[in-house]
Coordinates of C-alpha atoms in Angstrom, one line a residue:
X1 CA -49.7 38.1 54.6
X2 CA -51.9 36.0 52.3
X3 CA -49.7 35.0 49.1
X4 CA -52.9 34.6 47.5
X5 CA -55.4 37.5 47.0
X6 CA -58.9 36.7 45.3
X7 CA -60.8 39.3 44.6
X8 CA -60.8 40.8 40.6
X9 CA -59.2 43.3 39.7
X10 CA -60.8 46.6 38.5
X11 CA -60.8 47.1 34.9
X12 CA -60.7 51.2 35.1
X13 CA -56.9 52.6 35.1
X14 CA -54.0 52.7 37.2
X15 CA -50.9 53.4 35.0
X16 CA -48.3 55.6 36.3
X17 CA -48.9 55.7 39.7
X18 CA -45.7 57.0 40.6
X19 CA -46.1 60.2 39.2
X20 CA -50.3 60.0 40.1
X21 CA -49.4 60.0 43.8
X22 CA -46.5 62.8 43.5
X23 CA -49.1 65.1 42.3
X24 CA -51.9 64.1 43.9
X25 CA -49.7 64.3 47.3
X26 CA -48.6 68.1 45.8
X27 CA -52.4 68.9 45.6
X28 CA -53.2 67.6 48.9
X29 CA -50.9 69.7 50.2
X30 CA -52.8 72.8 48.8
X31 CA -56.1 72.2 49.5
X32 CA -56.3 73.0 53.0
X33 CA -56.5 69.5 54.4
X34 CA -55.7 70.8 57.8
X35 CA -59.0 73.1 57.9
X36 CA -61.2 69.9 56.4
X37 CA -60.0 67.4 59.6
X38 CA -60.2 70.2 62.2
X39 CA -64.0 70.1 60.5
X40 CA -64.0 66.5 60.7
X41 CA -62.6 67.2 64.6
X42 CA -65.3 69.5 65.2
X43 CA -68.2 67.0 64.4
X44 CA -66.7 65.2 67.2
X45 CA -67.9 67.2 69.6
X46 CA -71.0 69.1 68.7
X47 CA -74.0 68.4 67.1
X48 CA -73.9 71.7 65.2
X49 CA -71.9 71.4 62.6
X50 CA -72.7 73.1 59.7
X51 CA -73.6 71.3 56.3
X52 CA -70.3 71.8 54.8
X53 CA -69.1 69.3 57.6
X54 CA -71.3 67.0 58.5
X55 CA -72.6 64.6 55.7
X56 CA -76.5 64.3 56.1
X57 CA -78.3 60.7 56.3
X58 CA -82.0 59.8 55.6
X59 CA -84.4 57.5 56.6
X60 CA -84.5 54.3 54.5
X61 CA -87.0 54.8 51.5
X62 CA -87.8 52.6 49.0
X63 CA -85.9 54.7 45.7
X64 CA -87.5 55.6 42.2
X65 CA -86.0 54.4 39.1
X66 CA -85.2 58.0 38.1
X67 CA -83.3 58.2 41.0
X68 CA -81.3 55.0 40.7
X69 CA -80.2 56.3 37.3
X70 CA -79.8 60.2 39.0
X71 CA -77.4 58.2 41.8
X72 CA -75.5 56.0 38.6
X73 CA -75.0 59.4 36.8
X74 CA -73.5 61.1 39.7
X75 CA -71.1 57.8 40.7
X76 CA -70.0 58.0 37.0
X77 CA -69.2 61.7 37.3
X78 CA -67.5 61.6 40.7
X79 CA -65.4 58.3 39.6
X80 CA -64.0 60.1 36.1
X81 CA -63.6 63.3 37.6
X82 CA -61.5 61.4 40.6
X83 CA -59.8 60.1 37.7
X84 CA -58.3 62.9 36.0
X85 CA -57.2 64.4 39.2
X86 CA -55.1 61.3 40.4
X87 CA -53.6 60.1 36.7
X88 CA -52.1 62.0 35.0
X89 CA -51.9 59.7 32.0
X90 CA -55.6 59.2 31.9
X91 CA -57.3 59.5 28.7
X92 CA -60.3 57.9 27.2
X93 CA -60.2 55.6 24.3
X94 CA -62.0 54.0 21.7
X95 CA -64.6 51.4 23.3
X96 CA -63.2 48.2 22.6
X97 CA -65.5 44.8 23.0
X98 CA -63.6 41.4 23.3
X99 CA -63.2 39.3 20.2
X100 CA -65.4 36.4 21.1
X101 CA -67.8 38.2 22.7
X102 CA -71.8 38.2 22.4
X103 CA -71.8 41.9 22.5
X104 CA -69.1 42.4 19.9
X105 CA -71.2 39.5 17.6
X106 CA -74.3 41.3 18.0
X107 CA -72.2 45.0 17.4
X108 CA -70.5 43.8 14.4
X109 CA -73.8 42.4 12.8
X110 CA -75.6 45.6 13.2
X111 CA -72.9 47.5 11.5
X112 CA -72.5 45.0 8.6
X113 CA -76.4 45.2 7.7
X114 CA -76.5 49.2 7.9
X115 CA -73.6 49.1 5.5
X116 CA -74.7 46.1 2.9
X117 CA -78.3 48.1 3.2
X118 CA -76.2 51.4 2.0
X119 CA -74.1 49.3 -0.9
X120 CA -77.7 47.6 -1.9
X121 CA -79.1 51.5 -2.2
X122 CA -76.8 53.2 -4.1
X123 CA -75.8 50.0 -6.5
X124 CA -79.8 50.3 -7.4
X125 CA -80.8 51.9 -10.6
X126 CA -81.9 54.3 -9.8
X127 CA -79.8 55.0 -7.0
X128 CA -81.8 54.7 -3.1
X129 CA -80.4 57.6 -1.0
X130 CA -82.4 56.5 2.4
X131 CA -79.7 55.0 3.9
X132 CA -76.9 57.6 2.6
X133 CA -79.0 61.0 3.8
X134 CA -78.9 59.1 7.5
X135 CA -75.1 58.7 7.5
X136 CA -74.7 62.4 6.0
X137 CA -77.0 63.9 8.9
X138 CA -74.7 62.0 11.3
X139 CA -71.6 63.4 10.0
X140 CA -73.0 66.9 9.9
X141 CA -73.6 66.3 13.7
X142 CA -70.6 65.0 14.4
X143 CA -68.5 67.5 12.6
X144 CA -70.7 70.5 13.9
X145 CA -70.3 69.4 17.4
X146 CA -66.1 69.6 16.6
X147 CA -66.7 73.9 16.5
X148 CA -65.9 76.3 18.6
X149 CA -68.6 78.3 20.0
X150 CA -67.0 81.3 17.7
X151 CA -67.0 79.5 14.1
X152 CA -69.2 80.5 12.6
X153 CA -68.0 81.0 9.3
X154 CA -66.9 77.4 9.1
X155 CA -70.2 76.3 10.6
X156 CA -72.2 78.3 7.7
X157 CA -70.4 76.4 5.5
X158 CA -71.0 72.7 7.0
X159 CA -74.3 73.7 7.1
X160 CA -74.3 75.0 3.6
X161 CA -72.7 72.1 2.1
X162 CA -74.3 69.7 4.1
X163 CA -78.2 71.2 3.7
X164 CA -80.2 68.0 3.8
X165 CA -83.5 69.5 2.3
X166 CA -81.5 70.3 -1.0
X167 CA -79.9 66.9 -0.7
X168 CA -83.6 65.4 -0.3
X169 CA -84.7 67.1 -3.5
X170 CA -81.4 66.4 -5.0
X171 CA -82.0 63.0 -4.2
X172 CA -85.3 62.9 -5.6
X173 CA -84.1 64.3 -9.2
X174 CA -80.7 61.3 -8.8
X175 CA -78.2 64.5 -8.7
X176 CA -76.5 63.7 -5.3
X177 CA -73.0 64.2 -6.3
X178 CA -72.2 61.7 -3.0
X179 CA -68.2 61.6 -4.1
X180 CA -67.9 65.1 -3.6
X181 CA -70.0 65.1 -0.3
X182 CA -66.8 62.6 0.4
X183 CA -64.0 64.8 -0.3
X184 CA -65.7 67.9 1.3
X185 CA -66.0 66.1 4.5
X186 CA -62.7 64.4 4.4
X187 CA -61.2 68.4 3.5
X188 CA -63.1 69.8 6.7
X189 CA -62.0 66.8 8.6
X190 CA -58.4 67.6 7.9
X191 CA -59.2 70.9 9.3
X192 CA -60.3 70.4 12.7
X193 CA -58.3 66.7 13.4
X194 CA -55.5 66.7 15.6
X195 CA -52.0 66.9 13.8
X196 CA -51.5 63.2 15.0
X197 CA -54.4 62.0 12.7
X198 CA -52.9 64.4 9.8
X199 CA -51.5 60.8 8.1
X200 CA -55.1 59.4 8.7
X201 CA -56.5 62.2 6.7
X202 CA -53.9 61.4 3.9
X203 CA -55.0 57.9 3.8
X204 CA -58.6 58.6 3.3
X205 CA -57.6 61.4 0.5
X206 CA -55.4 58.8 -1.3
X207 CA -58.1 55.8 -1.0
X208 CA -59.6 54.1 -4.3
X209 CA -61.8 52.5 -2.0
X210 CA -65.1 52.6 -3.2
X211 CA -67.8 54.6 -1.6
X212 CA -69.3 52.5 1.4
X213 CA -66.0 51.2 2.3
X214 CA -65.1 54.6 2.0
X215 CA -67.7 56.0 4.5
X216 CA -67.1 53.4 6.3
X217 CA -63.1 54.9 7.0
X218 CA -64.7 58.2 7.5
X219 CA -66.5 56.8 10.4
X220 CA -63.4 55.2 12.3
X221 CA -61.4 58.2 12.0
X222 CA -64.7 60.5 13.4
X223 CA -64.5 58.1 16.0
X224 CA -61.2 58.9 16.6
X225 CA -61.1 62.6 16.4
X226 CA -64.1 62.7 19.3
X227 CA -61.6 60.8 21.4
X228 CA -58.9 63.4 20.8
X229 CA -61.8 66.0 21.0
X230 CA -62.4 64.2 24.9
X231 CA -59.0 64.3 25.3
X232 CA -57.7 68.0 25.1
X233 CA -60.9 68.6 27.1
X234 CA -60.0 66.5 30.0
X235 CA -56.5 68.3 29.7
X236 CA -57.9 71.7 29.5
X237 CA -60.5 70.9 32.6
X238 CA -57.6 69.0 35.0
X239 CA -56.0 72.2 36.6
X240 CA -59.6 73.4 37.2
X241 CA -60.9 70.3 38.9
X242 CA -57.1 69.7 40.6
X243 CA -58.2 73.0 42.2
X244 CA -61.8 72.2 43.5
X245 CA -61.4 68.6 43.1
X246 CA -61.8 67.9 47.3
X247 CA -64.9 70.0 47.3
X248 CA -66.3 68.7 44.2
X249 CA -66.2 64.7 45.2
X250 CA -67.2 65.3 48.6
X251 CA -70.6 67.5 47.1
X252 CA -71.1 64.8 44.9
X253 CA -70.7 61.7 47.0
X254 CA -73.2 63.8 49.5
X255 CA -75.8 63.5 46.9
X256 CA -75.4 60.1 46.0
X257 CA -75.9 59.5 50.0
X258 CA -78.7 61.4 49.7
X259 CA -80.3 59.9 47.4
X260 CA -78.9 56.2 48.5
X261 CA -79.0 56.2 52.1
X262 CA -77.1 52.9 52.0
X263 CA -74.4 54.1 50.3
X264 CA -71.7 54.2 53.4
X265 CA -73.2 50.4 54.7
X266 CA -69.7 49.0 53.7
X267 CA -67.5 52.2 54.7
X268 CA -69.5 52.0 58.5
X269 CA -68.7 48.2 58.6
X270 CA -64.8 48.7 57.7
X271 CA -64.5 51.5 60.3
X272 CA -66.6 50.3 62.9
X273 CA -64.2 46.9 62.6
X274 CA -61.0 48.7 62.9
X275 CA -62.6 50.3 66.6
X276 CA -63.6 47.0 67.5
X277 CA -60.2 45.9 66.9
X278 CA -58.7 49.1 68.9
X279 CA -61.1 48.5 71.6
X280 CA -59.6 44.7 71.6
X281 CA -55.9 45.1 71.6
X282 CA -53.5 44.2 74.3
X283 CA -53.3 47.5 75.6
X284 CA -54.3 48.7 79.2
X285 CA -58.2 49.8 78.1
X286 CA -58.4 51.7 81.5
X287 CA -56.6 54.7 83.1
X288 CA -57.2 56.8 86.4
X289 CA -58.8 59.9 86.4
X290 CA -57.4 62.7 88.6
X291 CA -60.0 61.7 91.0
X292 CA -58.8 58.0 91.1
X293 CA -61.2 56.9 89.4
X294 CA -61.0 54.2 86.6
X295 CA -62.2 55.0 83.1
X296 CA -62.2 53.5 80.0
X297 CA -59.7 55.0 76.8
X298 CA -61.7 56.5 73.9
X299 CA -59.0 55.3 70.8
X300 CA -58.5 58.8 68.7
X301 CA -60.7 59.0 65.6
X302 CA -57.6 59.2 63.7
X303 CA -56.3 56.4 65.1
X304 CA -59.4 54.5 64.0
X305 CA -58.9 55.5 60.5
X306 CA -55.0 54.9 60.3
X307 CA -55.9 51.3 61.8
X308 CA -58.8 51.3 58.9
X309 CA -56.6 51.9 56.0
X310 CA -53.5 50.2 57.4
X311 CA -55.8 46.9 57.5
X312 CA -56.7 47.6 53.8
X313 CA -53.3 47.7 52.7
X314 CA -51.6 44.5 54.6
X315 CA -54.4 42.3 55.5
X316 CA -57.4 40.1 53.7
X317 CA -59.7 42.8 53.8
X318 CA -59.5 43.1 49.8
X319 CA -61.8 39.7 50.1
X320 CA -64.8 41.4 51.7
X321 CA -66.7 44.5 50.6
X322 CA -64.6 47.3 49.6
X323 CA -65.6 50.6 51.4
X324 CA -67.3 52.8 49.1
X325 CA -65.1 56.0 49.7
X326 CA -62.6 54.3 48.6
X327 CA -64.3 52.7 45.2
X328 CA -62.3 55.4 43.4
X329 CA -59.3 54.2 44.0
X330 CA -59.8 50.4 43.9
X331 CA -57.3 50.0 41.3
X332 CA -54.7 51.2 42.6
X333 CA -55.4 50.4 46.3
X334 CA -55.4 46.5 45.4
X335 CA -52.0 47.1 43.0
X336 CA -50.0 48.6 45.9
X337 CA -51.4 45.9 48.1
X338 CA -50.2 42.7 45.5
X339 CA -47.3 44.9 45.1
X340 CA -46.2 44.6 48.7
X341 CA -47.6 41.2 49.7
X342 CA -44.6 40.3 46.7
X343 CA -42.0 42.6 48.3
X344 CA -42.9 40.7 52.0
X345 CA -42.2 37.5 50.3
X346 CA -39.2 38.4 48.7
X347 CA -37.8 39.9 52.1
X348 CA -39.1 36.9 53.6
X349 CA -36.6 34.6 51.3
X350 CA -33.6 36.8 51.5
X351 CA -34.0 36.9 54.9
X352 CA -34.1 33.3 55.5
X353 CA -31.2 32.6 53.0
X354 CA -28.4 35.1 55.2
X355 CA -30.0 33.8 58.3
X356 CA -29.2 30.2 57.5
X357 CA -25.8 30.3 55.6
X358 CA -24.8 33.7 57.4
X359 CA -20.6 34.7 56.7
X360 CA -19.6 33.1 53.4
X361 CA -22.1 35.3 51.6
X362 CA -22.0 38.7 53.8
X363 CA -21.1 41.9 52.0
X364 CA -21.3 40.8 48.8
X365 CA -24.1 43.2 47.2
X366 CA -24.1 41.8 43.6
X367 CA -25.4 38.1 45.3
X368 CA -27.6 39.9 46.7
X369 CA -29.3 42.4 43.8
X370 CA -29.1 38.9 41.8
X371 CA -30.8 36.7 44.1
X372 CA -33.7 39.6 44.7
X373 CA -34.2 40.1 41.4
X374 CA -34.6 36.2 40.5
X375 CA -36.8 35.8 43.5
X376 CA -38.8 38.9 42.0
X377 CA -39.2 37.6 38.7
X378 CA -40.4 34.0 40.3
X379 CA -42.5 35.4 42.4
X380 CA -44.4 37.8 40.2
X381 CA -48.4 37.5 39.9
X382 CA -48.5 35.8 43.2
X383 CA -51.6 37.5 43.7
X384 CA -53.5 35.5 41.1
X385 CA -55.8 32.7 41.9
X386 CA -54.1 30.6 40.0
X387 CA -50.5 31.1 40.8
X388 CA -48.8 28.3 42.6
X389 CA -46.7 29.5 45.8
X390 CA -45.4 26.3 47.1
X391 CA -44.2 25.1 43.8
X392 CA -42.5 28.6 42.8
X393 CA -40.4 28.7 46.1
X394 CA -39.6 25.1 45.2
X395 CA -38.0 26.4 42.3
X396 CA -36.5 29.4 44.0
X397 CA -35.3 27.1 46.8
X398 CA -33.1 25.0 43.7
X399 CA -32.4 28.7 42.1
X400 CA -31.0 30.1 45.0
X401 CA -28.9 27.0 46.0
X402 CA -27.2 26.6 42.6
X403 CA -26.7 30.8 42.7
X404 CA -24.7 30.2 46.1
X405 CA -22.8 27.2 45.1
X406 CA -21.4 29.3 42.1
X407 CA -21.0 32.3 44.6
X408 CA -19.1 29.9 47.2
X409 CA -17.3 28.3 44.7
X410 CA -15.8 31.1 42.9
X411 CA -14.5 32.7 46.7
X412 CA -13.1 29.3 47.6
X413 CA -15.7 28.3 50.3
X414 CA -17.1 24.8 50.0
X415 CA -20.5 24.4 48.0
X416 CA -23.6 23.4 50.1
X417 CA -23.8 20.6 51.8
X418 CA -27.2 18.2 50.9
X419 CA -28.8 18.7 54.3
X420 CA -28.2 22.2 54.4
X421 CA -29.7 22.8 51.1
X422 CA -33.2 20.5 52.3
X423 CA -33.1 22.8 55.5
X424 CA -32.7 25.7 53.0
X425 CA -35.7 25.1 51.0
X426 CA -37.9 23.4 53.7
X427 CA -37.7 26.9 55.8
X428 CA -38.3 28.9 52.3
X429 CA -41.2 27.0 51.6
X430 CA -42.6 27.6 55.1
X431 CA -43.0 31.0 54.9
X432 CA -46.6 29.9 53.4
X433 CA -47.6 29.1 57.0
X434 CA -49.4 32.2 59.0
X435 CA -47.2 31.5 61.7
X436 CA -43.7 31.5 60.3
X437 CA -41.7 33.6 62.2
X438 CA -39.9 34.9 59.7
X439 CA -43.1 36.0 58.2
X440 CA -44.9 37.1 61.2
X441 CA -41.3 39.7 61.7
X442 CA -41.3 41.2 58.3
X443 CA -45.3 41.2 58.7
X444 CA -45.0 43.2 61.9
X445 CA -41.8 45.1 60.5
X446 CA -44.1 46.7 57.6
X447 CA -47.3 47.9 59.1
X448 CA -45.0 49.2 62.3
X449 CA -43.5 51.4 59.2
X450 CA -46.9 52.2 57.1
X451 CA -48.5 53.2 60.5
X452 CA -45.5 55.2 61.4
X453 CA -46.5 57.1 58.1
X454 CA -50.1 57.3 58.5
X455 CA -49.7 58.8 62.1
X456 CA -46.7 61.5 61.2
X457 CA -48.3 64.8 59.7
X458 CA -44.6 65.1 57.7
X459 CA -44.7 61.3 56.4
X460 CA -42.5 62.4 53.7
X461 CA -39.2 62.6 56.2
X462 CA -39.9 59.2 57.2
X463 CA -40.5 57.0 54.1
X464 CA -36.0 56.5 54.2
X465 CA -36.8 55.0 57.8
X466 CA -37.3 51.7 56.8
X467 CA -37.2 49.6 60.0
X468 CA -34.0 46.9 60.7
X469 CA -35.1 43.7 58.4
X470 CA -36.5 45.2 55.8
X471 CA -33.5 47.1 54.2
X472 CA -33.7 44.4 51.0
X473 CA -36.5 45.9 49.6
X474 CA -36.5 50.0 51.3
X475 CA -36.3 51.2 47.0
X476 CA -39.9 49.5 47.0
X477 CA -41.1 50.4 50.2
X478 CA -40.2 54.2 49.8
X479 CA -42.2 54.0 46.7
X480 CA -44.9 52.0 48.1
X481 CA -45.2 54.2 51.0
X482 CA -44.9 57.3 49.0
X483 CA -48.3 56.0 47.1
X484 CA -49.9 54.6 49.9
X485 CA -49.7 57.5 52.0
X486 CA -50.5 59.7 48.9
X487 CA -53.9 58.5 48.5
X488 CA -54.8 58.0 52.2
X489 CA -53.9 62.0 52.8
X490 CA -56.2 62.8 49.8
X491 CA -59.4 60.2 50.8
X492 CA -59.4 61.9 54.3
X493 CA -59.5 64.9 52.8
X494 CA -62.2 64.3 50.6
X495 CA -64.5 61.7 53.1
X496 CA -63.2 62.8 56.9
X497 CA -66.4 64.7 57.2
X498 CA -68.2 61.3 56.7
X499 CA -65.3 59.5 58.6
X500 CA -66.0 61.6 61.4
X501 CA -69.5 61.5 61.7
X502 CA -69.7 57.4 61.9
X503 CA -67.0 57.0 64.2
X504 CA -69.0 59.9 66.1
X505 CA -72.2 57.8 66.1
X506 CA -70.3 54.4 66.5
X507 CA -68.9 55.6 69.9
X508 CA -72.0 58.0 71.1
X509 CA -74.8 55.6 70.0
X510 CA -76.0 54.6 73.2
X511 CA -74.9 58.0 74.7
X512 CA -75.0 61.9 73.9
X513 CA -71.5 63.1 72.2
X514 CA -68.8 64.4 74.7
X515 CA -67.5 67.8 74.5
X516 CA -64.0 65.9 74.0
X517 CA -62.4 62.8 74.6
X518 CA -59.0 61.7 75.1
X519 CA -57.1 61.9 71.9
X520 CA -53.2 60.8 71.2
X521 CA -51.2 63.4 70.5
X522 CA -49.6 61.9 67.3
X523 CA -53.3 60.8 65.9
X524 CA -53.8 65.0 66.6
X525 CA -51.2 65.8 64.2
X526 CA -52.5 64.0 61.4
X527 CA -54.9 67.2 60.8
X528 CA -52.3 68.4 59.1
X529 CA -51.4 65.6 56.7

């Protein structure tokens, strides 16, 4: 369990998860995920299958620029439309740069000389209109592209108002009337905004501003009706891509392979490691035949994945490449895994603390909700690079003694002695070391639990069985699990096709592909997940 994780964190994201992976687990559900691993089962054993289930490869080729950018459009596409479907709190908002930034610098500049150009214009005598006639054909674009394909009337009338060849020639005679070009757009503005900007629309009605600064308003609150505009699309398109969403990804990550044969390098060296570790275990690798004969144990394909995915969530992997099937989901992959390499720890300490001082502080749930929640608190943002383990369980080590002194105190036990408390925090500052055996159980403890959910098609019944240990922190690990398992059911059923088809060519490279080959029965059931 490394307390320390390196790799950055994904900027796209991730808030409520917890009601993300209820839904998304719902839609897995309905999608027919059992017919899409039988597929993926089928590619096992015949070099037949159809298009649909078997993801096609090419030979390396050196790739054109237009098909860089084709392959970037369709990532783009396949990651926002992965998006919606998972959060349900997604929506897009207004591009912010950082304050300090170059980009923001250089953005602010630009805006700042189109506007003094437009103040120097229209303070000239006679008035300049260059400047002004660009900003009113941009808002006639904007507002136009607001309509409904059936409003036509209201469309007329933008385009009525806003005819730019009489503006031109109004222009040239110094007859723009460009205050009332103002209110008119402010008025259809407050037509077609959303009723949260209705107090937006007031303001800019109300303003003595004068007329740049004014246009300059008009702007920011454009660019905030196009995000609402985004918005109640992406609502109105959810239940549509919820219902071909598997299909969808799967289509398009097929022609990002085939345009970028590369594309599953990473996702071939993630699986092909979890065989190799399979392949590796302790476990007897032969078995006799019914002829007597020895032969060697093909692991499951879904064993291989479950193993794949169960290293993602509790070991270093997050340090190397991340798969690229899994790209999506970065975000919230690398939250549940900081998430539980804090709920380990915390386990970890409690456990420690009842093994040492045992009776006087048995039974006694409020000690213990208080000392998990300190321990919590102290412990959170481990995952950062710059977070300091060995001195925060230094100062949980002194927390924790002075919270059992008080506790032993007040029932009439004697306080801690010196030597106890140094034994105390030398074992809780140990759990650092790899081979801590309090560490290496709860370690053990939770993947023997997340692998139990992987491999049972009805995880859901299980996520209560938390195994003996790790009953401090089961309200996490339900929730945890609940994710986890959540997003696994849903990648399979998007990418097992492509699963299949490398751990098909990973085992029957140097051989043609068996009709079968020994499968366990519980990696069978996970079809059905």
């Amino acid at each position: 369990m490394p307390l320390n994780d390196e790799r950055p964190t994904s900027t796209s994201s991730g808030e409520d998860q917890g009601s993300d992976v209820e839904s998304s687990s719902e839609r897995c559900d309905s999608m027919t995920l059992a017919s899409d691993l039988d597929c993926s089962r089928e590619s096992f054993s015949s070099d037949c299958s159809s298009k649909h289930c078997t993801p096609s490869s090419s030979p390396p080729k050196t790739l054109t620029l237009d098909e860089v950018m084709d392959a970037g459009r369709d990532l783009f596409n396949l990651s926002l439309s992965h998006e919606i479907v998972v959060n349900q709190s997604f929506r897009m908002e207004l591009n912010t740069i950082p304050q300090d930034s170059l980009g923001k610098m250089v953005r602010d500049n630009l805006h700042k000389a189109f506007w003094d150009i437009l103040e120097a214009e229209l303070n000239d005598d006679p008035p300049e209109y260059g400047q002004a006639i660009k900003l009113l054909e941009e808002i006639r674009a904007i507002l136009l592209s607001f309509l409904n394909p059936g409003a036509n009337r209201m469309r007329t009338q933008i385009m009525e108002v806003l005819d730019m060849d009489l503006i031109r020639q109004q222009a040239d005679n110094d007859a723009v009337d460009i205050q009332g070009l103002a209110s008119y757009i402010i008025t259809t503005m407050g037509k077609m905004c959303a009723p949260v900007r209705d107090e937006e629309i007031k303001k800019l009605r109300e303003s003595t501003l004068n007329i740049v600064a004014l246009f300059r308003e008009i702007f920011r609150v454009l660019d905030l009706m196009k995000a609402d505009i985004v918005n109640i699309t992406i609502e109105q398109l959810r239940p549509v891509l919820q219902r071909h969403s598997v299909e969808y990804e799967r289509a398009t990550f097929q022609r990002i392979l085939d345009k970028t044969p590369s594309a599953l390098d990473h996702t071939t060296s993630w699986i092909k490691s979890s065989l190799e570790e399979l392949q590796s275990a302790t476990i007897p690798k032969e078995q006799a035949d019914g002829d007597g004969k020895r032969q060697q144990v093909v692991p499951g394909p879904f064993q291989v994945i479950n193993v794949a995915f169960l290293r993602i969530l509790t070991g270093d992997f997050f340090k190397g490449p991340l798969p690229e099937t899994l790209a999506t989901d970065e975000t919230r992959l690398l939250e549940i895994h900081w998430q539980l390499q804090q709920c380990q720890a915390v386990n970890e300490v409690l456990l420690i603390v009842y093994s040492t001082i045992g009776g006087p502080i048995q039974g006694l749930p409020s000690l213990s909700d208080r000392l998990k929640r300190m321990i919590s608190v102290l412990l959170d943002g481990m995952h950062r690079p710059d977070f300091n383990v060995q001195e925060s369980l230094e100062g949980i080590s002194a927390q924790i003694c002075c919270e059992l002194n008080k506790s032993l105190t007040e029932r009439n036990y004697p306080a801690l002695t010196p030597a106890l408390q140094a034994t105390l925090m030398g074992q809780i500052c140990s759990i650092t070391q790899k081979d801590n055996p309090i560490r290496t159980l709860v370690e053990d403890r939770v993947q023997l639990y997340f692998m139990a959910l992987l491999s049972d098609p009805k995880s859901q019944l299980k996520l209560e069985q938390v195994p003996a240990g790790l009953t401090a922190i089961k309200p996490e690990l339900t929730l945890l699990g609940a994710k986890f398992v959540s997003l696994v059911n849903y990648n399979k059923s998007v990418y097992g096709p492509f699963y299949a088809d490398i751990i098909r060519k990973l085992l029957f490279s140097n051989s043609p592909p068996a009709a079968s080959f020994p499968q366990d029965t519980a990696q069978d059931s996970v079809t059905h997940n």
